[in-house]
Amino acid sequence: MTENSFHPTYLVSQWYTKFQGNPFFRGILIRDDKNDASHQSKERFHQLHQKEKLLTSDSLQEIQTLYGGLSKTEEAMIRLFGIPALAQNSFQKSIFLGKTINSEKVKEWLQIECKNEGKICMFVFLDKILSPWWIELTEGNIINAHSAVLPYARGMFAVENMASRGDIEEFKRVAGASVHYVDEGVDTGPIIRAVRIQNPFEFQSLSEVKAYSYKLAFDLLIQQASEMIENPQIQSVGIKAYPTSISPVFSRKDYTPQVQELAEKRFIEMKQDSVKRYKNKNNL
């Protein structure tokens, strides 16, 4: 289950390529309305421009219009990885739940699905906190992808907010991705796996670090699903973090334009300082 914005198209494209035809794959849930007039145009754009990393100004304007704008991170994803081949609506198994996924209507739908299908495991990448009944009805089988290393950076724009502090070691600790079970907290569920970018300062900008973190998060989620399908007799056991290790929760409202500007500035400063440290250490 994911959003209908641009960057999750990398996840849904990889997911469909990996799991199409697999009986365990029951569909892609989208937090959006089905009657979005741009659906067909999005599908055509992805088919026409797949794998392209350098878009013309007209093509860039078109995709910005289709998705209601692109963030700096999404533009960085295009430069690093190219346009994904598929959009969220490219599959027969795409199910649009509407924008309000915690509604009674969606709850009734999930109750029916759980009753008809038996055990359900959901893999999610969302900008929305799920109501507790999602966890209850799925018996806790919801696994989330997070674009930072847990438990050190939680919530929205976690890597960016940590960059705004200007602490090199702290930033290096959080740059990466995690997958974890969803509980009623914000990114506090048992951590299944996490990976760290060895040197985030090899990237040219903070946007590129976040773009790579997104891609790592998607890769981890697909890796986790693959292992569960290949080894159905094994259940992943997540590890709860010590309370003293858990970071503050960052929300969307915390990442103001001023904080964004500061984060980008301090990333460049940390990058320059990191280069100086390396040269001094190696007598260069």
GROMACS .gro file of C-alpha atoms in nm, residues 4-251:
model
  248
    4ASN     CA    1  -0.006   0.814  -0.561
    5SER     CA    2   0.287   1.056  -0.577
    6PHE     CA    3   0.589   1.018  -0.805
    7HIS     CA    4   0.862   0.861  -0.591
    8PRO     CA    5   0.655   0.550  -0.496
    9THR     CA    6   0.638   0.462  -0.868
   10TYR     CA    7   0.989   0.318  -0.823
   11LEU     CA    8   0.851   0.084  -0.558
   12VAL     CA    9   0.541  -0.026  -0.750
   13SER     CA   10   0.741  -0.081  -1.071
   14GLN     CA   11   0.993  -0.301  -0.891
   15TRP     CA   12   0.718  -0.477  -0.696
   16TYR     CA   13   0.515  -0.565  -1.003
   17THR     CA   14   0.820  -0.681  -1.197
   18LYS     CA   15   0.925  -0.904  -0.907
   19PHE     CA   16   0.591  -1.049  -0.801
   20GLN     CA   17   0.358  -1.047  -1.102
   21GLY     CA   18   0.199  -1.388  -1.140
   22ASN     CA   19   0.287  -1.489  -0.784
   23PRO     CA   20  -0.022  -1.624  -0.604
   24PHE     CA   21   0.087  -1.447  -0.284
   25PHE     CA   22   0.063  -1.110  -0.461
   26ARG     CA   23  -0.296  -0.991  -0.411
   27GLY     CA   24  -0.276  -0.635  -0.532
   28ILE     CA   25  -0.136  -0.285  -0.490
   29LEU     CA   26  -0.337  -0.054  -0.265
   30ILE     CA   27  -0.323   0.316  -0.349
   31ARG     CA   28  -0.416   0.599  -0.115
   32ASP     CA   29  -0.604   0.806  -0.373
   33ASP     CA   30  -0.931   0.827  -0.562
   34LYS     CA   31  -0.977   0.607  -0.866
   35ASN     CA   32  -1.135   0.879  -1.079
   36ASP     CA   33  -0.816   1.083  -1.102
   37ALA     CA   34  -0.824   1.212  -1.461
   38SER     CA   35  -0.444   1.196  -1.489
   39HIS     CA   36  -0.417   0.816  -1.453
   40GLN     CA   37  -0.400   0.732  -1.825
   41SER     CA   38  -0.166   1.022  -1.895
   42LYS     CA   39   0.070   0.905  -1.620
   43GLU     CA   40   0.078   0.554  -1.764
   44ARG     CA   41   0.159   0.685  -2.113
   45PHE     CA   42   0.432   0.912  -1.979
   46HIS     CA   43   0.606   0.630  -1.792
   47GLN     CA   44   0.591   0.400  -2.094
   48LEU     CA   45   0.728   0.668  -2.326
   49HIS     CA   46   1.010   0.791  -2.100
   50GLN     CA   47   1.107   0.480  -1.904
   51LYS     CA   48   1.475   0.468  -1.798
   52GLU     CA   49   1.536   0.828  -1.913
   53LYS     CA   50   1.757   1.021  -1.670
   54LEU     CA   51   1.773   1.353  -1.853
   55LEU     CA   52   1.434   1.498  -1.942
   56THR     CA   53   1.371   1.787  -2.177
   57SER     CA   54   1.217   2.097  -2.023
   58ASP     CA   55   0.883   2.005  -2.184
   59SER     CA   56   0.893   1.650  -2.044
   60LEU     CA   57   0.989   1.779  -1.700
   61GLN     CA   58   0.701   2.024  -1.710
   62GLU     CA   59   0.465   1.745  -1.815
   63ILE     CA   60   0.557   1.513  -1.530
   64GLN     CA   61   0.537   1.800  -1.282
   65THR     CA   62   0.185   1.869  -1.405
   66LEU     CA   63   0.086   1.501  -1.387
   67TYR     CA   64   0.202   1.462  -1.028
   68GLY     CA   65   0.122   1.809  -0.900
   69GLY     CA   66   0.488   1.904  -0.885
   70LEU     CA   67   0.813   1.722  -0.807
   71SER     CA   68   1.028   1.765  -0.500
   72LYS     CA   69   1.404   1.815  -0.529
   73THR     CA   70   1.442   1.457  -0.410
   74GLU     CA   71   1.214   1.325  -0.684
   75GLU     CA   72   1.411   1.518  -0.946
   76ALA     CA   73   1.727   1.362  -0.801
   77MET     CA   74   1.570   1.015  -0.831
   78ILE     CA   75   1.515   1.075  -1.201
   79ARG     CA   76   1.880   1.178  -1.247
   80LEU     CA   77   2.008   0.878  -1.051
   81PHE     CA   78   1.769   0.602  -1.158
   82GLY     CA   79   1.569   0.720  -1.459
   83ILE     CA   80   1.191   0.719  -1.503
   84PRO     CA   81   1.025   0.396  -1.380
   85ALA     CA   82   0.845   0.193  -1.644
   86LEU     CA   83   0.515   0.182  -1.460
   87ALA     CA   84   0.283   0.410  -1.265
   88GLN     CA   85   0.057   0.310  -0.977
   89ASN     CA   86  -0.243   0.265  -1.203
   90SER     CA   87  -0.065   0.043  -1.457
   91PHE     CA   88  -0.187  -0.283  -1.305
   92GLN     CA   89  -0.517  -0.465  -1.304
   93LYS     CA   90  -0.451  -0.539  -0.937
   94SER     CA   91  -0.432  -0.171  -0.840
   95ILE     CA   92  -0.697  -0.094  -0.579
   96PHE     CA   93  -0.773   0.270  -0.503
   97LEU     CA   94  -0.886   0.307  -0.143
   98GLY     CA   95  -0.954   0.680  -0.157
   99LYS     CA   96  -0.762   0.954   0.019
  100THR     CA   97  -0.902   0.865   0.363
  101ILE     CA   98  -0.763   0.519   0.431
  102ASN     CA   99  -0.874   0.520   0.794
  103SER     CA  100  -1.242   0.559   0.707
  104GLU     CA  101  -1.518   0.319   0.813
  105LYS     CA  102  -1.568   0.225   0.447
  106VAL     CA  103  -1.206   0.110   0.416
  107LYS     CA  104  -1.229  -0.069   0.750
  108GLU     CA  105  -1.532  -0.265   0.626
  109TRP     CA  106  -1.342  -0.352   0.307
  110LEU     CA  107  -1.044  -0.481   0.506
  111GLN     CA  108  -1.268  -0.686   0.735
  112ILE     CA  109  -1.413  -0.861   0.430
  113GLU     CA  110  -1.067  -0.917   0.280
  114CYS     CA  111  -0.932  -1.068   0.601
  115LYS     CA  112  -1.235  -1.293   0.631
  116ASN     CA  113  -1.218  -1.414   0.270
  117GLU     CA  114  -0.841  -1.438   0.227
  118GLY     CA  115  -0.734  -1.557   0.571
  119LYS     CA  116  -0.392  -1.435   0.683
  120ILE     CA  117  -0.289  -1.111   0.516
  121CYS     CA  118   0.054  -0.949   0.524
  122MET     CA  119   0.076  -0.591   0.404
  123PHE     CA  120   0.384  -0.401   0.292
  124VAL     CA  121   0.347  -0.026   0.312
  125PHE     CA  122   0.515   0.299   0.223
  126LEU     CA  123   0.285   0.580   0.331
  127ASP     CA  124   0.273   0.941   0.443
  128LYS     CA  125  -0.023   0.861   0.668
  129ILE     CA  126  -0.042   0.698   1.011
  130LEU     CA  127  -0.266   0.389   1.008
  131SER     CA  128  -0.548   0.356   1.260
  132PRO     CA  129  -0.501   0.078   1.519
  133TRP     CA  130  -0.768  -0.135   1.351
  134TRP     CA  131  -0.533  -0.198   1.057
  135ILE     CA  132  -0.290  -0.364   1.298
  136GLU     CA  133  -0.567  -0.552   1.478
  137LEU     CA  134  -0.733  -0.691   1.163
  138THR     CA  135  -0.403  -0.800   1.004
  139GLU     CA  136  -0.278  -0.943   1.336
  140GLY     CA  137   0.024  -0.714   1.326
  141ASN     CA  138   0.137  -0.828   0.982
  142ILE     CA  139   0.212  -0.484   0.840
  143ILE     CA  140   0.568  -0.403   0.738
  144ASN     CA  141   0.673  -0.047   0.662
  145ALA     CA  142   0.963   0.093   0.462
  146HIS     CA  143   1.137   0.395   0.617
  147SER     CA  144   1.393   0.611   0.438
  148ALA     CA  145   1.634   0.646   0.732
  149VAL     CA  146   1.815   0.420   0.977
  150LEU     CA  147   1.587   0.339   1.269
  151PRO     CA  148   1.560   0.407   1.555
  152TYR     CA  149   1.780   0.713   1.513
  153ALA     CA  150   1.560   0.920   1.279
  154ARG     CA  151   1.182   0.878   1.284
  155GLY     CA  152   0.891   1.042   1.107
  156MET     CA  153   0.872   1.265   0.800
  157PHE     CA  154   1.180   1.419   0.636
  158ALA     CA  155   1.387   1.245   0.900
  159VAL     CA  156   1.720   1.250   0.714
  160GLU     CA  157   1.670   1.612   0.612
  161ASN     CA  158   1.583   1.725   0.963
  162MET     CA  159   1.889   1.548   1.100
  163ALA     CA  160   2.104   1.717   0.834
  164SER     CA  161   1.985   2.056   0.956
  165ARG     CA  162   2.168   1.991   1.285
  166GLY     CA  163   2.502   1.988   1.106
  167ASP     CA  164   2.650   1.696   1.302
  168ILE     CA  165   2.857   1.478   1.067
  169GLU     CA  166   2.859   1.160   1.275
  170GLU     CA  167   2.492   1.191   1.362
  171PHE     CA  168   2.402   1.238   0.996
  172LYS     CA  169   2.614   0.942   0.885
  173ARG     CA  170   2.439   0.728   1.146
  174VAL     CA  171   2.091   0.798   1.007
  175ALA     CA  172   2.154   0.805   0.630
  176GLY     CA  173   2.010   0.481   0.494
  177ALA     CA  174   1.686   0.285   0.522
  178SER     CA  175   1.492   0.040   0.738
  179VAL     CA  176   1.194  -0.195   0.731
  180HIS     CA  177   0.994  -0.259   1.047
  181TYR     CA  178   0.666  -0.391   1.177
  182VAL     CA  179   0.402  -0.124   1.224
  183ASP     CA  180   0.275  -0.061   1.574
  184GLU     CA  181   0.068   0.227   1.712
  185GLY     CA  182   0.367   0.459   1.741
  186VAL     CA  183   0.552   0.653   1.472
  187ASP     CA  184   0.827   0.425   1.336
  188THR     CA  185   0.857   0.253   1.675
  189GLY     CA  186   0.764  -0.101   1.569
  190PRO     CA  187   1.016  -0.389   1.583
  191ILE     CA  188   1.297  -0.330   1.334
  192ILE     CA  189   1.346  -0.619   1.091
  193ARG     CA  190   1.643  -0.490   0.896
  194ALA     CA  191   1.830  -0.165   0.838
  195VAL     CA  192   2.113  -0.057   0.611
  196ARG     CA  193   2.338   0.247   0.622
  197ILE     CA  194   2.497   0.441   0.337
  198GLN     CA  195   2.871   0.403   0.393
  199ASN     CA  196   2.959   0.755   0.285
  200PRO     CA  197   2.663   0.986   0.222
  201PHE     CA  198   2.903   1.267   0.139
  202GLU     CA  199   2.992   1.100  -0.189
  203PHE     CA  200   2.660   1.235  -0.315
  204GLN     CA  201   2.642   1.585  -0.458
  205SER     CA  202   2.344   1.706  -0.257
  206LEU     CA  203   2.113   1.626   0.031
  207SER     CA  204   1.842   1.551  -0.225
  208GLU     CA  205   2.059   1.277  -0.377
  209VAL     CA  206   2.116   1.122  -0.034
  210LYS     CA  207   1.740   1.114   0.027
  211ALA     CA  208   1.677   0.978  -0.324
  212TYR     CA  209   1.920   0.693  -0.261
  213SER     CA  210   1.763   0.632   0.081
  214TYR     CA  211   1.421   0.598  -0.081
  215LYS     CA  212   1.560   0.344  -0.326
  216LEU     CA  213   1.724   0.149  -0.043
  217ALA     CA  214   1.395   0.144   0.148
  218PHE     CA  215   1.212   0.005  -0.155
  219ASP     CA  216   1.482  -0.256  -0.213
  220LEU     CA  217   1.464  -0.368   0.151
  221LEU     CA  218   1.085  -0.400   0.137
  222ILE     CA  219   1.102  -0.615  -0.176
  223GLN     CA  220   1.385  -0.824  -0.028
  224GLN     CA  221   1.177  -0.882   0.285
  225ALA     CA  222   0.870  -0.986   0.085
  226SER     CA  223   1.079  -1.219  -0.133
  227GLU     CA  224   1.227  -1.398   0.168
  228MET     CA  225   0.886  -1.440   0.327
  229ILE     CA  226   0.745  -1.591   0.008
  230GLU     CA  227   1.044  -1.822  -0.042
  231ASN     CA  228   1.046  -1.934   0.323
  232PRO     CA  229   0.682  -1.936   0.440
  233GLN     CA  230   0.772  -2.154   0.739
  234ILE     CA  231   0.990  -1.877   0.884
  235GLN     CA  232   0.866  -1.560   1.051
  236SER     CA  233   1.086  -1.252   1.074
  237VAL     CA  234   1.140  -1.136   1.430
  238GLY     CA  235   1.188  -0.764   1.462
  239ILE     CA  236   1.388  -0.604   1.741
  240LYS     CA  237   1.246  -0.325   1.954
  241ALA     CA  238   1.490  -0.041   2.011
  242TYR     CA  239   1.598   0.070   2.355
  243PRO     CA  240   1.400   0.382   2.451
  244THR     CA  241   1.723   0.580   2.493
  245SER     CA  242   1.809   0.513   2.126
  246ILE     CA  243   1.482   0.639   1.986
  247SER     CA  244   1.497   0.978   1.818
  248PRO     CA  245   1.239   1.254   1.841
  249VAL     CA  246   0.953   1.230   1.591
  250PHE     CA  247   0.977   1.465   1.295
  251SER     CA  248   0.651   1.573   1.130
   0.00000   0.00000   0.00000
